[in-house]
Amino acid sequence: RQRQMCIRDRLGTNAQFGPLTIGDMMGLDIVLNVLEILHEEFGDSKYRPCPLLRNYVEAGYLGIKTGRGFYKYTSCLLYTSDAADDLLCVDLGGRRIIKK
């Protein structure tokens, strides 16, 4: 379901990556921190982090840098869609992302 949502959003906006992939690239701990600050500063519920994001961060699922986020990163390859030309080579330390 998460994968379908990410692909739909990526294709619908003609963006290179979907929102969940971008969150994994940024680091879910960073995303959570930013949302908490925005929610605190503006008091708007649209910035309130969802419970799933909190659960992932508490479990240590921080994205590419830990090998697990919204997606699992078991090697240096991450498929962003079913197309063979949509392939990323990712250094699990989060330092390099090469689109192939």
CSV table of N, CA and C in Angstrom, one decimal:
chain,number,residue,atom,x,y,z
A,1,ARG,N,0.8,-1.2,0.0
A,1,ARG,CA,0.0,0.0,0.0
A,1,ARG,C,0.9,1.3,0.0
A,2,GLN,N,1.9,1.3,0.8
A,2,GLN,CA,2.8,2.4,0.9
A,2,GLN,C,3.5,2.6,-0.5
A,3,ARG,N,3.9,1.5,-1.1
A,3,ARG,CA,4.6,1.6,-2.3
A,3,ARG,C,3.7,2.1,-3.4
A,4,GLN,N,2.4,1.7,-3.4
A,4,GLN,CA,1.4,2.1,-4.4
A,4,GLN,C,1.2,3.6,-4.2
A,5,MET,N,1.1,4.1,-3.0
A,5,MET,CA,0.9,5.5,-2.7
A,5,MET,C,2.0,6.3,-3.2
A,6,CYS,N,3.2,5.9,-3.0
A,6,CYS,CA,4.4,6.6,-3.4
A,6,CYS,C,4.5,6.7,-4.9
A,7,ILE,N,4.3,5.6,-5.6
A,7,ILE,CA,4.3,5.6,-7.0
A,7,ILE,C,3.2,6.5,-7.6
A,8,ARG,N,2.0,6.4,-7.0
A,8,ARG,CA,0.9,7.2,-7.5
A,8,ARG,C,1.3,8.7,-7.4
A,9,ASP,N,1.8,9.1,-6.2
A,9,ASP,CA,2.1,10.5,-6.0
A,9,ASP,C,3.3,10.9,-6.9
A,10,ARG,N,4.2,10.1,-7.1
A,10,ARG,CA,5.4,10.4,-8.0
A,10,ARG,C,4.9,10.6,-9.4
A,11,LEU,N,4.1,9.7,-9.9
A,11,LEU,CA,3.6,9.8,-11.3
A,11,LEU,C,2.6,10.9,-11.4
A,12,GLY,N,1.7,11.1,-10.4
A,12,GLY,CA,0.7,12.2,-10.5
A,12,GLY,C,1.3,13.6,-10.5
A,13,THR,N,2.5,13.8,-9.9
A,13,THR,CA,3.1,15.1,-9.8
A,13,THR,C,4.3,15.2,-10.8
A,14,ASN,N,4.6,14.1,-11.5
A,14,ASN,CA,5.7,14.1,-12.4
A,14,ASN,C,7.0,14.3,-11.7
A,15,ALA,N,7.1,13.9,-10.4
A,15,ALA,CA,8.3,14.1,-9.6
A,15,ALA,C,9.2,12.9,-9.8
A,16,GLN,N,10.5,13.0,-9.5
A,16,GLN,CA,11.4,11.9,-9.6
A,16,GLN,C,11.2,10.9,-8.5
A,17,PHE,N,10.8,11.3,-7.3
A,17,PHE,CA,10.6,10.4,-6.2
A,17,PHE,C,9.3,10.7,-5.6
A,18,GLY,N,8.7,9.7,-4.9
A,18,GLY,CA,7.5,9.9,-4.2
A,18,GLY,C,7.8,10.4,-2.8
A,19,PRO,N,6.8,10.7,-2.0
A,19,PRO,CA,7.0,11.3,-0.7
A,19,PRO,C,7.6,10.4,0.3
A,20,LEU,N,7.3,9.1,0.3
A,20,LEU,CA,7.9,8.1,1.2
A,20,LEU,C,9.3,7.9,0.9
A,21,THR,N,9.7,7.8,-0.3
A,21,THR,CA,11.1,7.7,-0.7
A,21,THR,C,11.9,8.9,-0.3
A,22,ILE,N,11.4,10.1,-0.5
A,22,ILE,CA,12.0,11.3,0.0
A,22,ILE,C,12.2,11.3,1.5
A,23,GLY,N,11.2,10.9,2.2
A,23,GLY,CA,11.3,10.8,3.7
A,23,GLY,C,12.4,9.8,4.1
A,24,ASP,N,12.5,8.7,3.4
A,24,ASP,CA,13.6,7.7,3.7
A,24,ASP,C,14.9,8.3,3.4
A,25,MET,N,15.0,9.1,2.3
A,25,MET,CA,16.3,9.7,2.0
A,25,MET,C,16.7,10.8,3.0
A,26,MET,N,15.7,11.6,3.4
A,26,MET,CA,16.0,12.6,4.4
A,26,MET,C,16.3,12.1,5.8
A,27,GLY,N,15.6,11.0,6.1
A,27,GLY,CA,15.7,10.4,7.5
A,27,GLY,C,14.4,10.7,8.2
A,28,LEU,N,13.8,9.6,8.6
A,28,LEU,CA,12.5,9.8,9.3
A,28,LEU,C,12.6,10.5,10.6
A,29,ASP,N,13.7,10.5,11.3
A,29,ASP,CA,13.9,11.2,12.5
A,29,ASP,C,13.9,12.7,12.2
A,30,ILE,N,14.5,13.1,11.1
A,30,ILE,CA,14.5,14.5,10.7
A,30,ILE,C,13.1,15.0,10.3
A,31,VAL,N,12.4,14.2,9.5
A,31,VAL,CA,11.0,14.5,9.1
A,31,VAL,C,10.2,14.7,10.4
A,32,LEU,N,10.3,13.8,11.3
A,32,LEU,CA,9.5,13.9,12.6
A,32,LEU,C,9.8,15.1,13.3
A,33,ASN,N,11.1,15.4,13.4
A,33,ASN,CA,11.5,16.6,14.1
A,33,ASN,C,11.0,17.9,13.5
A,34,VAL,N,11.1,18.0,12.2
A,34,VAL,CA,10.5,19.2,11.5
A,34,VAL,C,9.0,19.3,11.7
A,35,LEU,N,8.3,18.2,11.6
A,35,LEU,CA,6.9,18.2,11.8
A,35,LEU,C,6.5,18.7,13.2
A,36,GLU,N,7.2,18.2,14.2
A,36,GLU,CA,7.0,18.6,15.6
A,36,GLU,C,7.2,20.1,15.8
A,37,ILE,N,8.2,20.6,15.2
A,37,ILE,CA,8.5,22.0,15.3
A,37,ILE,C,7.4,22.9,14.6
A,38,LEU,N,7.0,22.4,13.4
A,38,LEU,CA,6.0,23.2,12.7
A,38,LEU,C,4.6,23.1,13.4
A,39,HIS,N,4.3,21.9,14.0
A,39,HIS,CA,3.1,21.8,14.8
A,39,HIS,C,3.1,22.7,16.0
A,40,GLU,N,4.2,22.7,16.7
A,40,GLU,CA,4.4,23.5,17.9
A,40,GLU,C,4.3,25.0,17.6
A,41,GLU,N,5.0,25.4,16.5
A,41,GLU,CA,5.0,26.8,16.2
A,41,GLU,C,3.7,27.4,15.6
A,42,PHE,N,3.1,26.6,14.8
A,42,PHE,CA,1.9,27.1,14.1
A,42,PHE,C,0.6,26.6,14.8
A,43,GLY,N,0.7,25.5,15.5
A,43,GLY,CA,-0.5,25.0,16.2
A,43,GLY,C,-1.6,24.4,15.3
A,44,ASP,N,-1.2,24.2,14.0
A,44,ASP,CA,-2.1,23.7,13.0
A,44,ASP,C,-2.0,22.1,13.0
A,45,SER,N,-3.1,21.5,13.1
A,45,SER,CA,-3.2,20.0,13.1
A,45,SER,C,-2.6,19.4,11.8
A,46,LYS,N,-2.6,20.1,10.7
A,46,LYS,CA,-2.0,19.5,9.5
A,46,LYS,C,-0.5,19.2,9.6
A,47,TYR,N,0.1,19.8,10.6
A,47,TYR,CA,1.6,19.5,10.8
A,47,TYR,C,1.8,18.4,11.9
A,48,ARG,N,0.7,17.9,12.5
A,48,ARG,CA,0.9,16.9,13.6
A,48,ARG,C,1.4,15.6,13.0
A,49,PRO,N,2.5,15.1,13.5
A,49,PRO,CA,3.1,13.9,12.9
A,49,PRO,C,2.1,12.7,13.2
A,50,CYS,N,2.0,11.8,12.2
A,50,CYS,CA,1.1,10.7,12.3
A,50,CYS,C,1.8,9.6,13.3
A,51,PRO,N,1.0,8.8,13.9
A,51,PRO,CA,1.5,7.8,14.9
A,51,PRO,C,2.4,6.8,14.2
A,52,LEU,N,2.2,6.5,12.9
A,52,LEU,CA,3.1,5.5,12.3
A,52,LEU,C,4.5,6.1,12.2
A,53,LEU,N,4.6,7.4,11.8
A,53,LEU,CA,6.0,8.0,11.8
A,53,LEU,C,6.6,7.9,13.1
A,54,ARG,N,5.9,8.2,14.2
A,54,ARG,CA,6.5,8.2,15.5
A,54,ARG,C,6.9,6.7,15.9
A,55,ASN,N,6.1,5.8,15.5
A,55,ASN,CA,6.4,4.4,15.8
A,55,ASN,C,7.7,3.9,15.1
A,56,TYR,N,7.8,4.3,13.8
A,56,TYR,CA,9.0,4.0,13.0
A,56,TYR,C,10.2,4.5,13.6
A,57,VAL,N,10.2,5.8,14.0
A,57,VAL,CA,11.4,6.4,14.6
A,57,VAL,C,11.7,5.8,15.9
A,58,GLU,N,10.7,5.5,16.7
A,58,GLU,CA,11.0,4.9,18.0
A,58,GLU,C,11.6,3.5,17.9
A,59,ALA,N,11.2,2.8,16.8
A,59,ALA,CA,11.7,1.4,16.5
A,59,ALA,C,13.1,1.5,15.8
A,60,GLY,N,13.6,2.7,15.5
A,60,GLY,CA,14.9,2.8,14.9
A,60,GLY,C,14.8,2.7,13.3
A,61,TYR,N,13.6,2.7,12.8
A,61,TYR,CA,13.5,2.7,11.3
A,61,TYR,C,13.6,4.1,10.8
A,62,LEU,N,14.8,4.6,10.5
A,62,LEU,CA,15.1,6.0,10.2
A,62,LEU,C,15.2,6.2,8.7
A,63,GLY,N,15.1,5.2,7.9
A,63,GLY,CA,15.3,5.4,6.4
A,63,GLY,C,16.5,4.7,5.9
A,64,ILE,N,17.1,5.3,4.9
A,64,ILE,CA,18.2,4.7,4.2
A,64,ILE,C,19.4,4.6,5.1
A,65,LYS,N,19.6,5.5,6.0
A,65,LYS,CA,20.8,5.5,6.9
A,65,LYS,C,20.8,4.3,7.8
A,66,THR,N,19.7,3.7,8.1
A,66,THR,CA,19.6,2.5,9.0
A,66,THR,C,19.2,1.3,8.2
A,67,GLY,N,18.9,1.4,6.9
A,67,GLY,CA,18.6,0.3,6.1
A,67,GLY,C,17.1,-0.1,6.2
A,68,ARG,N,16.3,0.7,7.0
A,68,ARG,CA,14.9,0.4,7.1
A,68,ARG,C,14.2,1.7,7.4
A,69,GLY,N,13.1,2.0,6.7
A,69,GLY,CA,12.2,3.1,6.9
A,69,GLY,C,10.9,2.7,6.4
A,70,PHE,N,10.3,3.5,5.5
A,70,PHE,CA,9.0,3.1,4.8
A,70,PHE,C,9.3,1.9,3.9
A,71,TYR,N,10.5,1.8,3.5
A,71,TYR,CA,11.0,0.6,2.6
A,71,TYR,C,12.2,0.0,3.3
A,72,LYS,N,12.5,-1.3,3.0
A,72,LYS,CA,13.6,-2.0,3.5
A,72,LYS,C,14.7,-1.8,2.5
A,73,TYR,N,15.9,-1.6,3.0
A,73,TYR,CA,17.1,-1.5,2.1
A,73,TYR,C,18.1,-2.6,2.5
A,74,THR,N,18.0,-3.7,1.8
A,74,THR,CA,18.9,-4.8,2.1
A,74,THR,C,20.2,-4.9,1.3
A,75,SER,N,20.3,-4.1,0.3
A,75,SER,CA,21.5,-4.0,-0.5
A,75,SER,C,21.7,-2.5,-0.9
A,76,CYS,N,22.5,-2.3,-1.9
A,76,CYS,CA,22.7,-0.9,-2.3
A,76,CYS,C,21.6,-0.5,-3.3
A,77,LEU,N,20.7,-1.4,-3.6
A,77,LEU,CA,19.7,-1.1,-4.7
A,77,LEU,C,18.3,-0.8,-4.1
A,78,LEU,N,17.7,0.2,-4.6
A,78,LEU,CA,16.3,0.6,-4.2
A,78,LEU,C,15.5,0.8,-5.5
A,79,TYR,N,14.5,0.0,-5.7
A,79,TYR,CA,13.6,0.2,-6.9
A,79,TYR,C,12.6,1.2,-6.5
A,80,THR,N,12.4,2.3,-7.3
A,80,THR,CA,11.4,3.3,-7.0
A,80,THR,C,10.1,3.0,-7.8
A,81,SER,N,10.2,2.1,-8.8
A,81,SER,CA,9.0,1.7,-9.5
A,81,SER,C,9.3,0.3,-10.1
A,82,ASP,N,8.3,-0.2,-10.8
A,82,ASP,CA,8.5,-1.5,-11.4
A,82,ASP,C,9.4,-1.4,-12.7
A,83,ALA,N,9.6,-0.2,-13.2
A,83,ALA,CA,10.4,-0.1,-14.4
A,83,ALA,C,11.9,-0.3,-14.1
A,84,ALA,N,12.5,-1.0,-15.0
A,84,ALA,CA,14.0,-1.3,-14.8
A,84,ALA,C,14.8,-0.1,-14.9
A,85,ASP,N,14.4,1.0,-15.5
A,85,ASP,CA,15.2,2.2,-15.7
A,85,ASP,C,15.0,3.1,-14.5
A,86,ASP,N,14.1,2.8,-13.5
A,86,ASP,CA,13.9,3.6,-12.3
A,86,ASP,C,14.6,2.9,-11.2
A,87,LEU,N,15.9,2.9,-11.2
A,87,LEU,CA,16.7,2.2,-10.2
A,87,LEU,C,17.7,3.2,-9.5
A,88,LEU,N,17.8,3.1,-8.2
A,88,LEU,CA,18.7,3.9,-7.5
A,88,LEU,C,19.8,3.0,-6.9
A,89,CYS,N,21.0,3.5,-6.9
A,89,CYS,CA,22.1,2.8,-6.1
A,89,CYS,C,22.4,3.7,-4.9
A,90,VAL,N,22.2,3.2,-3.8
A,90,VAL,CA,22.2,3.9,-2.5
A,90,VAL,C,23.3,3.4,-1.6
A,91,ASP,N,24.2,4.3,-1.2
A,91,ASP,CA,25.2,4.0,-0.1
A,91,ASP,C,24.4,4.0,1.2
A,92,LEU,N,24.3,2.8,1.9
A,92,LEU,CA,23.5,2.8,3.1
A,92,LEU,C,23.9,3.7,4.2
A,93,GLY,N,25.1,4.3,4.1
A,93,GLY,CA,25.5,5.4,5.0
A,93,GLY,C,24.8,6.7,4.7
A,94,GLY,N,24.0,6.7,3.6
A,94,GLY,CA,23.3,7.9,3.3
A,94,GLY,C,24.1,9.0,2.6
A,95,ARG,N,25.3,8.7,2.2
A,95,ARG,CA,26.2,9.7,1.6
A,95,ARG,C,26.0,9.9,0.1
A,96,ARG,N,25.6,8.8,-0.6
A,96,ARG,CA,25.5,8.9,-2.1
A,96,ARG,C,24.2,8.3,-2.6
A,97,ILE,N,23.6,8.9,-3.5
A,97,ILE,CA,22.4,8.4,-4.1
A,97,ILE,C,22.6,8.7,-5.6
A,98,ILE,N,22.7,7.6,-6.4
A,98,ILE,CA,22.9,7.7,-7.8
A,98,ILE,C,21.7,7.1,-8.5
A,99,LYS,N,21.1,7.9,-9.3
A,99,LYS,CA,19.9,7.5,-10.1
A,99,LYS,C,20.4,6.9,-11.4
A,100,LYS,N,20.0,5.6,-11.7
A,100,LYS,CA,20.4,5.0,-12.9
A,100,LYS,C,19.2,4.9,-13.9
